[in-house]
Amino acid sequence: VQLLESGGGLVQAGGSLRLSCAASGSIISIYDLGWYRQTPGKQRDLVASITSSGSAYYADSVKGRFTISRDNAKNTVYLQMNSLKPEDTAVYYCNANLRRMGSDTSDYWGQGTQVTVSS
C-alpha cells in the first residue's frame, strides 16, 4: 500500500492550498482518513479526519478554515486549506486506516508534504 501526497508549497498568509493523498495497492476497504502536521522538535498532531461515512473532525486551530473531503471511488482524501497563517507552516502527513488483501486493518502514512506560509 502506498499513500502519495501532493499539493504542498509556499504561499502567502491569507492564501489557499489544496492537499491530496491517493492510496494505492491491494486495498479492500479504507476506513478513517486523516491529515496530521508536524514541525521540527514537536509531535505530530491531528489536523482533520473523516470517517468512511463522511463525518469530519477538525482541530480547533483550523476550524472554519480547513475542509477535509474524500473521494471513495479514487481512494483519495483532500485537505482544502484557506486563510492560511504562518503558524500553519509544517510538514503535512496523510494517514489511512485501511485493510489490504491478506492483512488485518492497519494504519498507513504518506511521505509528507511541506506547507510553508509566509507572513
Steps between C-alpha positions, in 0.01 A plus 500: 500500500627845411365841597612768256459859612507813288407866513738647754704811436568859592213744538450843652291547811133512411551274201374150426640159422338165429672181608420164345587150612431198281518146634600217271573130532302191586240688704179338611349780707603844623352612828613824667721745312685784660750779462767565761771762517836523666757771560863438600536380856128459556261208489282422204154645561165414345365781283187341356348158445206353315320171544389268221150645531625857470496623858779752550705612797715813515756626746390826659787685335370430148123503545332725248814520283575141396268247338568128473327290237539162334428332171443135577501403132853638467625396847598863549475747785529876464573788733389842380687762700377858486601815688837347569710638784876482563428265791357249252853446368588133546551171326156353435450125504198301393394194691272219391346230713439225251492130433702351218488152351639236730537733797313645795399863524801727553606861484708623207680831455595717207850636454405853600469823309640836609265795543665836561298814566687828482392806693 
